[in-house]
Amino acid sequence: MAQEKMDRRVRRTKTLLLQGLIQLMDEKDVKDISVKELSDLADINRGTFYLHYSDVYDMLGQIEESLFQEFNDILERDLAINGIGPVISKPVLLDLFIFLDRNRALARALMGPHGDLAFLNRLKELVKEKLRMMMDNAERSIEHFEYFYSFMVSGCIGVIQCWLNQDTPASPEEIAGYCSALLQEGLPAAVQ
């Protein structure tokens, strides 16, 4: 019982810190966020912050690692089940958009003007690696893979950023269908 109560307090503290970090990242770069400012916003003692993290970068790194692992798990599971055609299938996109929707505020902060470009690049490289691996396993090739990949991923990131910033966003199902149509059939399928 005591352990459960402690776990609940730790979860609550980390949730308050995460909410504070997201709020501050909407306003400024991580390098400009102090532990004192974050602790004050979360209404916790700085000492409590230091029980969990060494600094704001450590906190952000732990959060990003957790998101990265979940993103990787979704890709591994879904690509193994659904495979890959010329592009990532709608079921894979749907799971990714559900994941992003569940982490909407954090994803918006990380992909926003004060976000972490290194984290976004790490996600891009993971997608690139998975696409190349799946294509190799299926014995498929694209003559100019780098162009294909760059076009596909940059377009999807643009759609994701736009979707995350909408006041009344489309559902994950709608946006996954839209992206799937764009990736598989191009612009004519999207404007019908």
Short mmCIF file of C-alpha atoms in Angstrom, two decimals:
data_model
loop_
_atom_site.label_atom_id
_atom_site.label_comp_id
_atom_site.label_asym_id
_atom_site.label_seq_id
_atom_site.Cartn_x
_atom_site.Cartn_y
_atom_site.Cartn_z
CA MET A 1 0.00 0.00 0.00
CA ALA A 2 2.78 2.45 0.90
CA GLN A 3 4.59 1.67 -2.38
CA GLU A 4 1.40 2.32 -4.38
CA LYS A 5 0.91 5.65 -2.60
CA MET A 6 4.53 6.60 -3.31
CA ASP A 7 4.20 5.58 -6.96
CA ARG A 8 1.08 7.70 -7.24
CA ARG A 9 2.92 10.71 -5.78
CA VAL A 10 5.87 10.19 -8.14
CA ARG A 11 3.51 9.93 -11.13
CA ARG A 12 1.69 13.07 -10.02
CA THR A 13 4.95 14.99 -9.58
CA LYS A 14 6.24 13.90 -12.98
CA THR A 15 2.91 14.78 -14.59
CA LEU A 16 3.00 18.27 -13.07
CA LEU A 17 6.58 18.75 -14.25
CA LEU A 18 5.70 17.52 -17.74
CA GLN A 19 2.75 19.90 -17.94
CA GLY A 20 4.99 22.74 -16.81
CA LEU A 21 7.68 21.86 -19.33
CA ILE A 22 5.15 21.73 -22.16
CA GLN A 23 3.78 25.12 -21.14
CA LEU A 24 7.24 26.66 -20.98
CA MET A 25 8.32 25.09 -24.30
CA ASP A 26 5.36 26.81 -25.94
CA GLU A 27 7.00 30.10 -24.94
CA LYS A 28 10.76 29.52 -25.03
CA ASP A 29 13.61 27.20 -25.95
CA VAL A 30 14.64 24.48 -23.50
CA LYS A 31 18.01 26.17 -22.97
CA ASP A 32 16.13 29.15 -21.51
CA ILE A 33 14.10 27.10 -19.01
CA SER A 34 15.50 26.89 -15.49
CA VAL A 35 14.79 24.23 -12.88
CA LYS A 36 13.56 26.97 -10.55
CA GLU A 37 11.12 28.32 -13.12
CA LEU A 38 9.82 24.84 -13.95
CA SER A 39 9.53 23.83 -10.29
CA ASP A 40 7.70 27.04 -9.42
CA LEU A 41 5.27 26.55 -12.30
CA ALA A 42 4.64 22.92 -11.28
CA ASP A 43 4.32 24.07 -7.65
CA ILE A 44 6.90 21.61 -6.37
CA ASN A 45 10.12 22.02 -4.44
CA ARG A 46 13.34 22.14 -6.50
CA GLY A 47 14.68 19.34 -4.30
CA THR A 48 11.77 17.19 -5.45
CA PHE A 49 12.70 17.94 -9.06
CA TYR A 50 16.26 16.78 -8.38
CA LEU A 51 14.99 13.49 -6.94
CA HIS A 52 13.90 12.58 -10.47
CA TYR A 53 16.13 14.55 -12.87
CA SER A 54 19.58 16.12 -12.85
CA ASP A 55 18.45 19.13 -14.91
CA VAL A 56 15.87 20.20 -17.50
CA TYR A 57 17.83 18.51 -20.30
CA ASP A 58 17.82 15.23 -18.37
CA MET A 59 14.06 15.52 -17.91
CA LEU A 60 13.51 16.26 -21.59
CA GLY A 61 15.86 13.42 -22.56
CA GLN A 62 13.96 10.90 -20.42
CA ILE A 63 10.63 12.06 -21.85
CA GLU A 64 11.93 11.89 -25.41
CA GLU A 65 13.43 8.42 -24.85
CA SER A 66 10.09 7.15 -23.59
CA LEU A 67 8.28 8.61 -26.61
CA PHE A 68 10.93 7.27 -28.97
CA GLN A 69 10.59 3.76 -27.56
CA GLU A 70 6.80 3.83 -27.88
CA PHE A 71 7.07 5.18 -31.45
CA ASN A 72 9.59 2.45 -32.30
CA ASP A 73 7.37 -0.24 -30.76
CA ILE A 74 4.41 0.93 -32.86
CA LEU A 75 6.49 0.85 -36.05
CA GLU A 76 7.98 -2.57 -35.26
CA ARG A 77 4.61 -4.12 -34.41
CA ASP A 78 2.63 -2.55 -37.23
CA LEU A 79 5.19 -2.99 -39.98
CA ALA A 80 5.61 -6.64 -38.98
CA ILE A 81 1.84 -7.16 -39.15
CA ASN A 82 0.95 -4.96 -42.12
CA GLY A 83 4.19 -4.95 -44.07
CA ILE A 84 4.90 -2.19 -46.49
CA GLY A 85 3.79 -1.57 -50.02
CA PRO A 86 5.24 1.35 -51.88
CA VAL A 87 4.38 3.42 -48.79
CA ILE A 88 3.38 2.93 -45.16
CA SER A 89 -0.14 1.51 -44.96
CA LYS A 90 -3.18 3.18 -43.43
CA PRO A 91 -3.25 0.89 -40.32
CA VAL A 92 0.32 1.92 -39.49
CA LEU A 93 -0.51 5.59 -40.03
CA LEU A 94 -3.63 5.24 -37.89
CA ASP A 95 -1.66 3.83 -34.95
CA LEU A 96 0.90 6.62 -35.31
CA PHE A 97 -1.81 9.30 -35.33
CA ILE A 98 -3.52 7.72 -32.31
CA PHE A 99 -0.14 7.81 -30.54
CA LEU A 100 0.35 11.47 -31.51
CA ASP A 101 -3.19 12.36 -30.46
CA ARG A 102 -2.67 10.72 -27.06
CA ASN A 103 0.52 12.81 -26.65
CA ARG A 104 -0.80 15.88 -28.50
CA ALA A 105 0.45 18.66 -26.19
CA LEU A 106 3.91 17.13 -25.86
CA ALA A 107 4.18 16.37 -29.59
CA ARG A 108 3.14 19.93 -30.41
CA ALA A 109 5.79 21.30 -28.03
CA LEU A 110 8.53 19.02 -29.38
CA MET A 111 7.66 19.78 -33.01
CA GLY A 112 6.98 23.48 -32.44
CA PRO A 113 9.27 26.47 -32.83
CA HIS A 114 10.91 25.81 -29.45
CA GLY A 115 11.05 22.04 -29.86
CA ASP A 116 13.97 19.68 -30.13
CA LEU A 117 15.11 19.34 -33.74
CA ALA A 118 17.54 16.56 -32.77
CA PHE A 119 14.61 14.48 -31.48
CA LEU A 120 12.64 15.04 -34.68
CA ASN A 121 15.68 14.03 -36.74
CA ARG A 122 16.06 10.89 -34.62
CA LEU A 123 12.45 9.94 -35.40
CA LYS A 124 13.04 10.59 -39.11
CA GLU A 125 16.09 8.34 -39.10
CA LEU A 126 14.12 5.59 -37.38
CA VAL A 127 11.40 5.76 -40.05
CA LYS A 128 14.03 5.75 -42.77
CA GLU A 129 15.73 2.70 -41.25
CA LYS A 130 12.42 0.82 -40.94
CA LEU A 131 11.36 1.67 -44.50
CA ARG A 132 14.69 0.59 -45.93
CA MET A 133 14.66 -2.63 -43.91
CA MET A 134 11.10 -3.50 -44.93
CA MET A 135 11.85 -2.80 -48.57
CA ASP A 136 15.00 -4.93 -48.43
CA ASN A 137 13.08 -7.78 -46.79
CA ALA A 138 10.38 -7.56 -49.46
CA GLU A 139 13.14 -7.44 -52.09
CA ARG A 140 11.82 -4.14 -53.37
CA SER A 141 13.83 -1.13 -54.27
CA ILE A 142 13.22 2.45 -55.21
CA GLU A 143 15.75 3.87 -57.59
CA HIS A 144 16.06 7.16 -55.76
CA PHE A 145 15.16 6.09 -52.23
CA GLU A 146 16.59 9.25 -50.61
CA TYR A 147 14.30 11.49 -52.69
CA PHE A 148 11.28 9.26 -52.10
CA TYR A 149 11.93 9.09 -48.37
CA SER A 150 12.60 12.84 -48.03
CA PHE A 151 9.43 13.74 -49.90
CA MET A 152 7.29 11.28 -47.97
CA VAL A 153 8.60 12.08 -44.49
CA SER A 154 8.76 15.86 -44.95
CA GLY A 155 5.19 15.86 -46.25
CA CYS A 156 3.96 13.74 -43.35
CA ILE A 157 5.73 15.92 -40.80
CA GLY A 158 4.15 19.01 -42.34
CA VAL A 159 0.71 17.41 -42.12
CA ILE A 160 1.38 16.31 -38.52
CA GLN A 161 2.49 19.80 -37.47
CA CYS A 162 -0.55 21.37 -39.12
CA TRP A 163 -2.87 18.78 -37.52
CA LEU A 164 -1.34 19.21 -34.05
CA ASN A 165 -1.90 22.96 -34.20
CA GLN A 166 -5.57 22.86 -35.25
CA ASP A 167 -8.11 24.13 -32.74
CA THR A 168 -10.55 21.43 -33.85
CA PRO A 169 -8.37 18.77 -35.46
CA ALA A 170 -9.60 15.91 -37.59
CA SER A 171 -9.78 12.56 -35.82
CA PRO A 172 -6.78 10.23 -36.04
CA GLU A 173 -8.85 8.06 -38.39
CA GLU A 174 -9.59 10.97 -40.74
CA ILE A 175 -6.03 12.28 -40.85
CA ALA A 176 -4.56 8.78 -41.31
CA GLY A 177 -6.94 8.23 -44.24
CA TYR A 178 -5.97 11.56 -45.74
CA CYS A 179 -2.24 10.86 -45.43
CA SER A 180 -2.67 7.35 -46.76
CA ALA A 181 -4.51 8.68 -49.82
CA LEU A 182 -1.83 11.33 -50.38
CA LEU A 183 1.00 8.82 -50.06
CA GLN A 184 -0.60 6.14 -52.21
CA GLU A 185 -2.37 8.15 -54.88
CA GLY A 186 -0.97 11.65 -54.69
CA LEU A 187 -2.73 14.99 -54.70
CA PRO A 188 -5.62 14.05 -57.03
CA ALA A 189 -6.92 11.54 -54.43
CA ALA A 190 -6.80 14.16 -51.69
CA VAL A 191 -8.69 16.90 -53.53
CA GLN A 192 -11.64 14.83 -54.73
#
